[in-house]
Short mmCIF file of the C-alpha atoms (twelve columns), coordinates in Angstrom:
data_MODEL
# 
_entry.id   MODEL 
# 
loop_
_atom_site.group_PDB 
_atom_site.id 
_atom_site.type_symbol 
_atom_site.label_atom_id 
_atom_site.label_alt_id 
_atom_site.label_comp_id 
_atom_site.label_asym_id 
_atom_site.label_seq_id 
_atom_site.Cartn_x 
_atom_site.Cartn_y 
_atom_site.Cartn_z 
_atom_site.pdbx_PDB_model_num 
ATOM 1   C CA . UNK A 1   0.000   0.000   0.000   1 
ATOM 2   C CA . UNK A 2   2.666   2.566   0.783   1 
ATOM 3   C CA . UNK A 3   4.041   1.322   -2.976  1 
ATOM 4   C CA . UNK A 4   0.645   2.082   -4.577  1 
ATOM 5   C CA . UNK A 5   0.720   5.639   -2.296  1 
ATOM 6   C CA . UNK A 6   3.511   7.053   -4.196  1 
ATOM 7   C CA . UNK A 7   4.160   6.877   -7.638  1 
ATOM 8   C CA . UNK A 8   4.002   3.246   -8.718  1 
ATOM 9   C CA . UNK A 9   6.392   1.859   -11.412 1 
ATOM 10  C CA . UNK A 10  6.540   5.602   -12.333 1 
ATOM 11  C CA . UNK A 11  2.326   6.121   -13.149 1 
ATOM 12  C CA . UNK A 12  1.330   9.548   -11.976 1 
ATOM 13  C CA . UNK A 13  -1.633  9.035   -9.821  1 
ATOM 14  C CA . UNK A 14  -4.199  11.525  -8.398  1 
ATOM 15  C CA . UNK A 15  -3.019  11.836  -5.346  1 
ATOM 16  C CA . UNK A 16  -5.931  13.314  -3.287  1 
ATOM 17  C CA . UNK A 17  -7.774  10.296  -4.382  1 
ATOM 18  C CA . UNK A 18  -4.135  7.874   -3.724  1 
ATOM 19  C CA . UNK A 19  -4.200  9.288   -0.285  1 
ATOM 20  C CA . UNK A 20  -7.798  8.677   0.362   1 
ATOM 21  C CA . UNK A 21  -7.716  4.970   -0.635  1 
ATOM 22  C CA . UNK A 22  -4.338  4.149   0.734   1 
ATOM 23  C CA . UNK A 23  -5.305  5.612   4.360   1 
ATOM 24  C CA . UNK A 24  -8.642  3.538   4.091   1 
ATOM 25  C CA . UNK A 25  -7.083  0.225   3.239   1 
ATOM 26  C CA . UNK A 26  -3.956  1.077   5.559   1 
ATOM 27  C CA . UNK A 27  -6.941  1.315   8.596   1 
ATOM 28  C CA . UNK A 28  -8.434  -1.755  7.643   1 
ATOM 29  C CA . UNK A 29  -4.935  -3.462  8.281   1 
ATOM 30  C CA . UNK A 30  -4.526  -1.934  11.712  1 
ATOM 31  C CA . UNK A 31  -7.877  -3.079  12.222  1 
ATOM 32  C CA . UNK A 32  -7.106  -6.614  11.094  1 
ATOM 33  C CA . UNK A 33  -3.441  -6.753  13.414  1 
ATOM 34  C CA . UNK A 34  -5.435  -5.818  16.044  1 
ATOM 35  C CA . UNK A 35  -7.992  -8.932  15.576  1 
ATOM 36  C CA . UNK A 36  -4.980  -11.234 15.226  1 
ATOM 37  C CA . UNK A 37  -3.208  -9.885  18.893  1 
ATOM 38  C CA . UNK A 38  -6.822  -10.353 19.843  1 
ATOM 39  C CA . UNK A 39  -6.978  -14.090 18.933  1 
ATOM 40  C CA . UNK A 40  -3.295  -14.552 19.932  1 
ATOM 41  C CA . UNK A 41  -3.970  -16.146 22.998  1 
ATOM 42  C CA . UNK A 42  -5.960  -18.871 21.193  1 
ATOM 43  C CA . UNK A 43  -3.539  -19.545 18.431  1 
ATOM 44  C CA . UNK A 44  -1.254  -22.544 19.888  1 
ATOM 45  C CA . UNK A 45  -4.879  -24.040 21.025  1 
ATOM 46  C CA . UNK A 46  -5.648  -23.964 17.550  1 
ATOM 47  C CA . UNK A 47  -2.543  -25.398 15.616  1 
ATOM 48  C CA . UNK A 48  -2.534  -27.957 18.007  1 
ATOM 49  C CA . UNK A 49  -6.036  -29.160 17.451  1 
ATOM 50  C CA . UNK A 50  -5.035  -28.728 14.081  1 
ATOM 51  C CA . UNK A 51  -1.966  -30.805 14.164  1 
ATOM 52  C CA . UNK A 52  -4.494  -33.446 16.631  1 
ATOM 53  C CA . UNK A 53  -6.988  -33.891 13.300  1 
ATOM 54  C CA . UNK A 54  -4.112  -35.030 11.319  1 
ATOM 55  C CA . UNK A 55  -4.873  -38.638 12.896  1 
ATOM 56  C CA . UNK A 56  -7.947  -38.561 11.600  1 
ATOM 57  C CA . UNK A 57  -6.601  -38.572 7.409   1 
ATOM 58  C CA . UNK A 58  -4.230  -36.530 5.306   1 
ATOM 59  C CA . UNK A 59  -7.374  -35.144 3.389   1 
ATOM 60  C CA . UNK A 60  -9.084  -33.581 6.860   1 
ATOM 61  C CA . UNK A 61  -5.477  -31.512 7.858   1 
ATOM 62  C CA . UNK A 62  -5.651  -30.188 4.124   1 
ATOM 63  C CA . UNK A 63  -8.935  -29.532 4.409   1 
ATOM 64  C CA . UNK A 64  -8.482  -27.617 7.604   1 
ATOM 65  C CA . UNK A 65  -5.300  -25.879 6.216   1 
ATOM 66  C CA . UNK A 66  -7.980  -24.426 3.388   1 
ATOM 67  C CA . UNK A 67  -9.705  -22.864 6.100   1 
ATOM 68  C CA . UNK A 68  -7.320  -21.326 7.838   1 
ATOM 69  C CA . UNK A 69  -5.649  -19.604 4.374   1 
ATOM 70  C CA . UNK A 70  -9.335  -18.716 3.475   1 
ATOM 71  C CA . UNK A 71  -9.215  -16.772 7.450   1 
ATOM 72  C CA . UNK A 72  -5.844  -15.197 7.224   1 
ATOM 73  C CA . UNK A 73  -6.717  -13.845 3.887   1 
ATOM 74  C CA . UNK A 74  -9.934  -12.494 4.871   1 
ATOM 75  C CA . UNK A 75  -8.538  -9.072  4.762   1 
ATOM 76  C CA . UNK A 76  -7.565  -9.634  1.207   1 
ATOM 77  C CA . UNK A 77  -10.801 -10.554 0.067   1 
ATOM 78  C CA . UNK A 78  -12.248 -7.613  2.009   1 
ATOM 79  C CA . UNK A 79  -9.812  -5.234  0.087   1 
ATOM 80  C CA . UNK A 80  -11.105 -7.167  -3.112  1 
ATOM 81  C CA . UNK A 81  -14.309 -6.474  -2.943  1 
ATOM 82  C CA . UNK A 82  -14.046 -2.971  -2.278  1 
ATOM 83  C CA . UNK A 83  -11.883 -2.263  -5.266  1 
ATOM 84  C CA . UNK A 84  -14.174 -4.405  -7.299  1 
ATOM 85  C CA . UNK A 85  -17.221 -2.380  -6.122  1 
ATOM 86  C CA . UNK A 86  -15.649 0.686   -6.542  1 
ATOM 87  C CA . UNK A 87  -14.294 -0.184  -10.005 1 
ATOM 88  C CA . UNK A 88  -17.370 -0.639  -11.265 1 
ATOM 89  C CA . UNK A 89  -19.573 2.275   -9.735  1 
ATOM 90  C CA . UNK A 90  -17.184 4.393   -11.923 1 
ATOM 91  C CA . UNK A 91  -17.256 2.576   -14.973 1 
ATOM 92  C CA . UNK A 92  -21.641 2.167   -14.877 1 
ATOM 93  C CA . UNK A 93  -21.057 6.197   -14.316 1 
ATOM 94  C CA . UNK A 94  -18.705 6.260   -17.155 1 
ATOM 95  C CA . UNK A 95  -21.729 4.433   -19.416 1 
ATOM 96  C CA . UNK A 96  -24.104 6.506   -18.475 1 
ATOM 97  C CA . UNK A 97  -22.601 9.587   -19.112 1 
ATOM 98  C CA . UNK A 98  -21.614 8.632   -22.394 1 
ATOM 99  C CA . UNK A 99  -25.229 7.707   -23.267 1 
ATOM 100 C CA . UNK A 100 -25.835 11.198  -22.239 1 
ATOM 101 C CA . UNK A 101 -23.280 12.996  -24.623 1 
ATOM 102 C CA . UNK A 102 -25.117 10.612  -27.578 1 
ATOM 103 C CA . UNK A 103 -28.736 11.508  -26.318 1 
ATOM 104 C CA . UNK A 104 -29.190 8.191   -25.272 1 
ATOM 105 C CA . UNK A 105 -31.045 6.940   -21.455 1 
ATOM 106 C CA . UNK A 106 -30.753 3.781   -20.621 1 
ATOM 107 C CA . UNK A 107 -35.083 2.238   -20.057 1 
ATOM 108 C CA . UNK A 108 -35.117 0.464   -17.041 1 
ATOM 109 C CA . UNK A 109 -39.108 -0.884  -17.361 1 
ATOM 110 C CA . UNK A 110 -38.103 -2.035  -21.118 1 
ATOM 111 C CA . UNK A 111 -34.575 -2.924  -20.101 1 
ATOM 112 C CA . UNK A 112 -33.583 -1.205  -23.219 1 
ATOM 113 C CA . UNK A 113 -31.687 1.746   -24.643 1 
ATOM 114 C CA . UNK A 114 -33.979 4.878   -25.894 1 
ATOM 115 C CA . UNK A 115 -33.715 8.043   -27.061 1 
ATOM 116 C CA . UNK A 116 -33.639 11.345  -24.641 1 
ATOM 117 C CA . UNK A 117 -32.900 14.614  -25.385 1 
ATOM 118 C CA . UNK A 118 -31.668 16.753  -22.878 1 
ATOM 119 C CA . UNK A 119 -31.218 20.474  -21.934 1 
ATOM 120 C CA . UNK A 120 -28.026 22.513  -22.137 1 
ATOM 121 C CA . UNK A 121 -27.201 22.410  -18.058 1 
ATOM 122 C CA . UNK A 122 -27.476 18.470  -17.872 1 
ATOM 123 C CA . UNK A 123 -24.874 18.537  -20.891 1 
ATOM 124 C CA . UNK A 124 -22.820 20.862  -18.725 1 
ATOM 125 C CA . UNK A 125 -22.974 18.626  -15.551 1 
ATOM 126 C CA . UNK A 126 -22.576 15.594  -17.262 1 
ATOM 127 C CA . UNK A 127 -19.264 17.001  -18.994 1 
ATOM 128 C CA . UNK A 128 -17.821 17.858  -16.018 1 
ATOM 129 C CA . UNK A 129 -18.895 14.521  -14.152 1 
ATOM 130 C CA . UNK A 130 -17.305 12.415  -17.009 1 
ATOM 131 C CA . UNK A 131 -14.013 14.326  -17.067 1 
ATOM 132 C CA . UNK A 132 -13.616 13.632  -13.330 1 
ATOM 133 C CA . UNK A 133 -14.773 10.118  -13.359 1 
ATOM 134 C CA . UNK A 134 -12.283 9.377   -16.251 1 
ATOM 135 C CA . UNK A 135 -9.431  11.290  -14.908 1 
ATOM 136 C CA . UNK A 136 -9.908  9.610   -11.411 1 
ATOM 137 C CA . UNK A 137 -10.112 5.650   -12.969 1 
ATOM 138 C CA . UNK A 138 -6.598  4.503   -13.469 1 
ATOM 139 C CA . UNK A 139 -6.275  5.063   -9.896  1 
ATOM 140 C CA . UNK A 140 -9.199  3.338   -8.954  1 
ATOM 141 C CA . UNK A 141 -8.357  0.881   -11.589 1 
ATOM 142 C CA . UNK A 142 -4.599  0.138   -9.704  1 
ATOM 143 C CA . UNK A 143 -6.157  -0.909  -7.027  1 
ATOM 144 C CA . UNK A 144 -8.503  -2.644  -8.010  1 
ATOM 145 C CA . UNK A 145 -5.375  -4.954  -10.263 1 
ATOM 146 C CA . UNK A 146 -3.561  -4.999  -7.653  1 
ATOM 147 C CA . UNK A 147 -6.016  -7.191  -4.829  1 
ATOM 148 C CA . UNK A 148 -7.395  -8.572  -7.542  1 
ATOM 149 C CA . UNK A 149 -3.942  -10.628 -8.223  1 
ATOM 150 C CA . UNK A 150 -3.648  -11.306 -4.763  1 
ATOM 151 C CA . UNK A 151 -6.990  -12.335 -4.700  1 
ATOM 152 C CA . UNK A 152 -6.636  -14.962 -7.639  1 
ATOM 153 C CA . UNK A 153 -3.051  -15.901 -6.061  1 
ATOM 154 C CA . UNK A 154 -5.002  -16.741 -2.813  1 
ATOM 155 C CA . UNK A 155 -8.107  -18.709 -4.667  1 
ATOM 156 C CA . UNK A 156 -5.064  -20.487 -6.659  1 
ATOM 157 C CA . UNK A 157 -3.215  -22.171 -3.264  1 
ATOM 158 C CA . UNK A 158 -6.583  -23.243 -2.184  1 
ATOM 159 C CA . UNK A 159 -7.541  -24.483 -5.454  1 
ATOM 160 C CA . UNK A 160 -4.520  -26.598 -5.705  1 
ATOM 161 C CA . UNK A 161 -4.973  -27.583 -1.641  1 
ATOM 162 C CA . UNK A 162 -8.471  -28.790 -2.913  1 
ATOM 163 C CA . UNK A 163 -7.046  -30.419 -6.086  1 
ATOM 164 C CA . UNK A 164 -4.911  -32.580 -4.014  1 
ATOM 165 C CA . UNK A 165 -7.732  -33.459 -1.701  1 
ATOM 166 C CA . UNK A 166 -9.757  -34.916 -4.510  1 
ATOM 167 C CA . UNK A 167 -6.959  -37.083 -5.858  1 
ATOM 168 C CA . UNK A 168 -6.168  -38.375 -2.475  1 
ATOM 169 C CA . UNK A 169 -9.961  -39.438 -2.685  1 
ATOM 170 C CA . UNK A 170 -9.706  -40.925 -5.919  1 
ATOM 171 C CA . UNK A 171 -6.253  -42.671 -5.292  1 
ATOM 172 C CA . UNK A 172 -6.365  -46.051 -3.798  1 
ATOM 173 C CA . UNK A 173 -3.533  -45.260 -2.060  1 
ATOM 174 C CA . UNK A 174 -4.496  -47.318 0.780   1 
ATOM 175 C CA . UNK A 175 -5.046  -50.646 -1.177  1 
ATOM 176 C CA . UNK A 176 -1.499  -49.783 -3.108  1 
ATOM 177 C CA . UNK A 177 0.483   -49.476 0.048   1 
ATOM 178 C CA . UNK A 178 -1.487  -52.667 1.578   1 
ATOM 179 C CA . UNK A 179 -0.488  -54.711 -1.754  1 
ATOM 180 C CA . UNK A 180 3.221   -53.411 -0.725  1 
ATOM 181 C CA . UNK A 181 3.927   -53.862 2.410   1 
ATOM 182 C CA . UNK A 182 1.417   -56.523 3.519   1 
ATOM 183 C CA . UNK A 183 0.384   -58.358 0.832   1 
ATOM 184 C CA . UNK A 184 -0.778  -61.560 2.599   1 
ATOM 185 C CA . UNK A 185 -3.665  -59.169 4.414   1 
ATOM 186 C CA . UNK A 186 -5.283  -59.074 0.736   1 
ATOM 187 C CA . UNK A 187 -7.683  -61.619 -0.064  1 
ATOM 188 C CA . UNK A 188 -6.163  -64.531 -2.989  1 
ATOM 189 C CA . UNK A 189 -7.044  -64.297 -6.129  1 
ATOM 190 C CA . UNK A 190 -9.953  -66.683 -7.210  1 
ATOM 191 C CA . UNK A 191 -10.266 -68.832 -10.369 1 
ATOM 192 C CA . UNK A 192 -13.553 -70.271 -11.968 1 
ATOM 193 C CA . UNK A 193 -13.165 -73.497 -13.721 1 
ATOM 194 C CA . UNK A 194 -16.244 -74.976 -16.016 1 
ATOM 195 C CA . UNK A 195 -17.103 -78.073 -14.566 1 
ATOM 196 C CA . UNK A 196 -18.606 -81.237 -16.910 1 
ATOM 197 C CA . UNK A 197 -21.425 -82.677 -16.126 1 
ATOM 198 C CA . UNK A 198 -24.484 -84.647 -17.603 1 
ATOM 199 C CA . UNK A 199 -27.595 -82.093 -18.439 1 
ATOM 200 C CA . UNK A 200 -28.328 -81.192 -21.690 1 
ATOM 201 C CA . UNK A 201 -27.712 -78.450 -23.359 1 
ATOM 202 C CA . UNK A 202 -27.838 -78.465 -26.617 1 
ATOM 203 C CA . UNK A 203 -31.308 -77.382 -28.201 1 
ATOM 204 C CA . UNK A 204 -33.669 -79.853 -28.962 1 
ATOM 205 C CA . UNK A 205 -36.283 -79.884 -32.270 1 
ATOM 206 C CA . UNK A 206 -40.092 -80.888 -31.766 1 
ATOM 207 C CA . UNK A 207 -39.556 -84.255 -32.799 1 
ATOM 208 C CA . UNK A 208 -37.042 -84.702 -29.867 1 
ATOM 209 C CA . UNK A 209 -39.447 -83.830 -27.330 1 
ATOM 210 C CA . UNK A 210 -41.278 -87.027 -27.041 1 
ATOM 211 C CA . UNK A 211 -38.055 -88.576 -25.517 1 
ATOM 212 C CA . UNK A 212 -35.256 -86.925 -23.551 1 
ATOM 213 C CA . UNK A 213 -31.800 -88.020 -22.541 1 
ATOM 214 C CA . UNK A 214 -30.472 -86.109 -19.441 1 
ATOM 215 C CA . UNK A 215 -28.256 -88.037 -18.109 1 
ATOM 216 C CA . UNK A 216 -26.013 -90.708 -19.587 1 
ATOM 217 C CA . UNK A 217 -27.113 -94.318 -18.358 1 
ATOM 218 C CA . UNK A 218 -30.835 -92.789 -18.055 1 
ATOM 219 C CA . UNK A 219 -33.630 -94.910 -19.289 1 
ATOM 220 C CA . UNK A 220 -35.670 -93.096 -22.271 1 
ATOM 221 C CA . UNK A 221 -38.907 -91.684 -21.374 1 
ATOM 222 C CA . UNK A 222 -41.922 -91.072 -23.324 1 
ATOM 223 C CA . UNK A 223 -43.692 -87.680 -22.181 1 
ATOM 224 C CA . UNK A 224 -46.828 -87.322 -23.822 1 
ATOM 225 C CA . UNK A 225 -49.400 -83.977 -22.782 1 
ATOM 226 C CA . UNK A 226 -53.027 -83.512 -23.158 1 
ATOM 227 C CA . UNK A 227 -55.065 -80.577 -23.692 1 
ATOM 228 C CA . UNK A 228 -58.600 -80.051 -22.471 1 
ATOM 229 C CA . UNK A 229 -61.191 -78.848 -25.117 1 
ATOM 230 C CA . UNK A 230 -64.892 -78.539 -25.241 1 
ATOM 231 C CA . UNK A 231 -65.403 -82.126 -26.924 1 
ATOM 232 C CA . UNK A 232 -63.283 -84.345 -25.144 1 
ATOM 233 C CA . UNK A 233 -59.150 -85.005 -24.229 1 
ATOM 234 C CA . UNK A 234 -57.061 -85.011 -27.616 1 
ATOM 235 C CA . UNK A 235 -53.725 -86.268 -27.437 1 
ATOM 236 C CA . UNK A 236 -50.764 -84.104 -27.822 1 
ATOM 237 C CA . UNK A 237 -47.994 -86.369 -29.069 1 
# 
């Protein structure tokens, strides 16, 4: 911050504006040292409940190492969000006051852009509030580059921290290192072997089904069926 306060890599900044935004986001760092000797007292409770969940996997102290990045960065995002905001205030101002030099308005029941015309003093304000606007956004827009790139550098540890999480997950790593070191834990292997025996199986044609041969050795036997009609008992076979 006292970098971006002075004239960085030689831009020439406004510096009412520089001053304004560097003493704002210089406070919010006091205030965020002062929550930290705050929450001192806690801290070696916390890393060592920290280090404690590492018995229960690799993938919980990882997870829990996300969090805590995500909680000492929460200044960062803070700083973020207010350049992002702030970023784009000025440049929906910017838009709308170059609809106004082209005599355009901007329909918010039709969501559409219509024609306005406009008197001689809005032209005059609107000049003077798009100069200032536009003269004012490369600071704003520093700012806002610069958290934004710590932001993404931030979202890109715990992205990775996350990334290795879910290929922990994946990863038999567990079953691998069993097959290593301890292989006889592991159930065998298991074969399946066809095993001959007498039952038919080859398809038989309707003039085999009056006599079937199961089993080798096995007397023949005549199966005959009946059906029941309105006349009388016809036979079958």
């Amino acid at each position: 911050l006292q970098w971006l306060m002075g004239a960085p890599a030689g831009l020439k900044m406004n510096r009412a504006l520089d001053q304004v935004l560097g003493r704002f986001f210089l406070y919010h760092i006091h205030l965020w040292i002062s929550y930290i000797h705050l929450m001192s007292p806690f801290v070696e409770h916390i890393l060592w409940h920290v280090g404690l969940s590492a018995c229960l996997g690799l993938t919980v102290a990882l997870s829990l190492l996300s969090d805590i990045i995500a909680l000492l960065t929460f200044h960062i995002y803070c700083f973020y969000v207010y350049g992002a905001r702030l970023y784009c205030l000025k440049i929906h101002g910017l838009s709308s006051l170059w609809r106004l030099f082209r005599g355009k308005k901007w329909n918010v029941l039709r969501q559409r852009v219509d024609s306005c015309s406009y008197d001689l003093d809005q032209l005059f304000i609107g000049t003077l509030l798009f100069t200032i606007l536009l003269f004012l956004l490369p600071t704003t827009a520093l700012y806002y580059l610069v958290f934004t790139l710590l932001r993404l550098l931030v979202v890109t540890v715990q992205g990775l921290i996350h990334l290795l999480v879910d290929l922990i997950n994946s990863l038999p790593l567990y079953s691998l290192g069993l097959r290593l070191c301890r292989p006889y834990r592991l159930a065998g292997s298991e074969t399946w072997r066809p095993e001959a025996t007498g039952v038919c199986s080859s398809p038989l044609g309707f003039s085999g089904l009056g006599s079937l041969n199961c089993r080798p050795g096995a007397k023949h036997s005549k199966v005959r069926g009946t059906r029941s009609q309105q006349g009388g008992h016809h036979p079958l076979v």
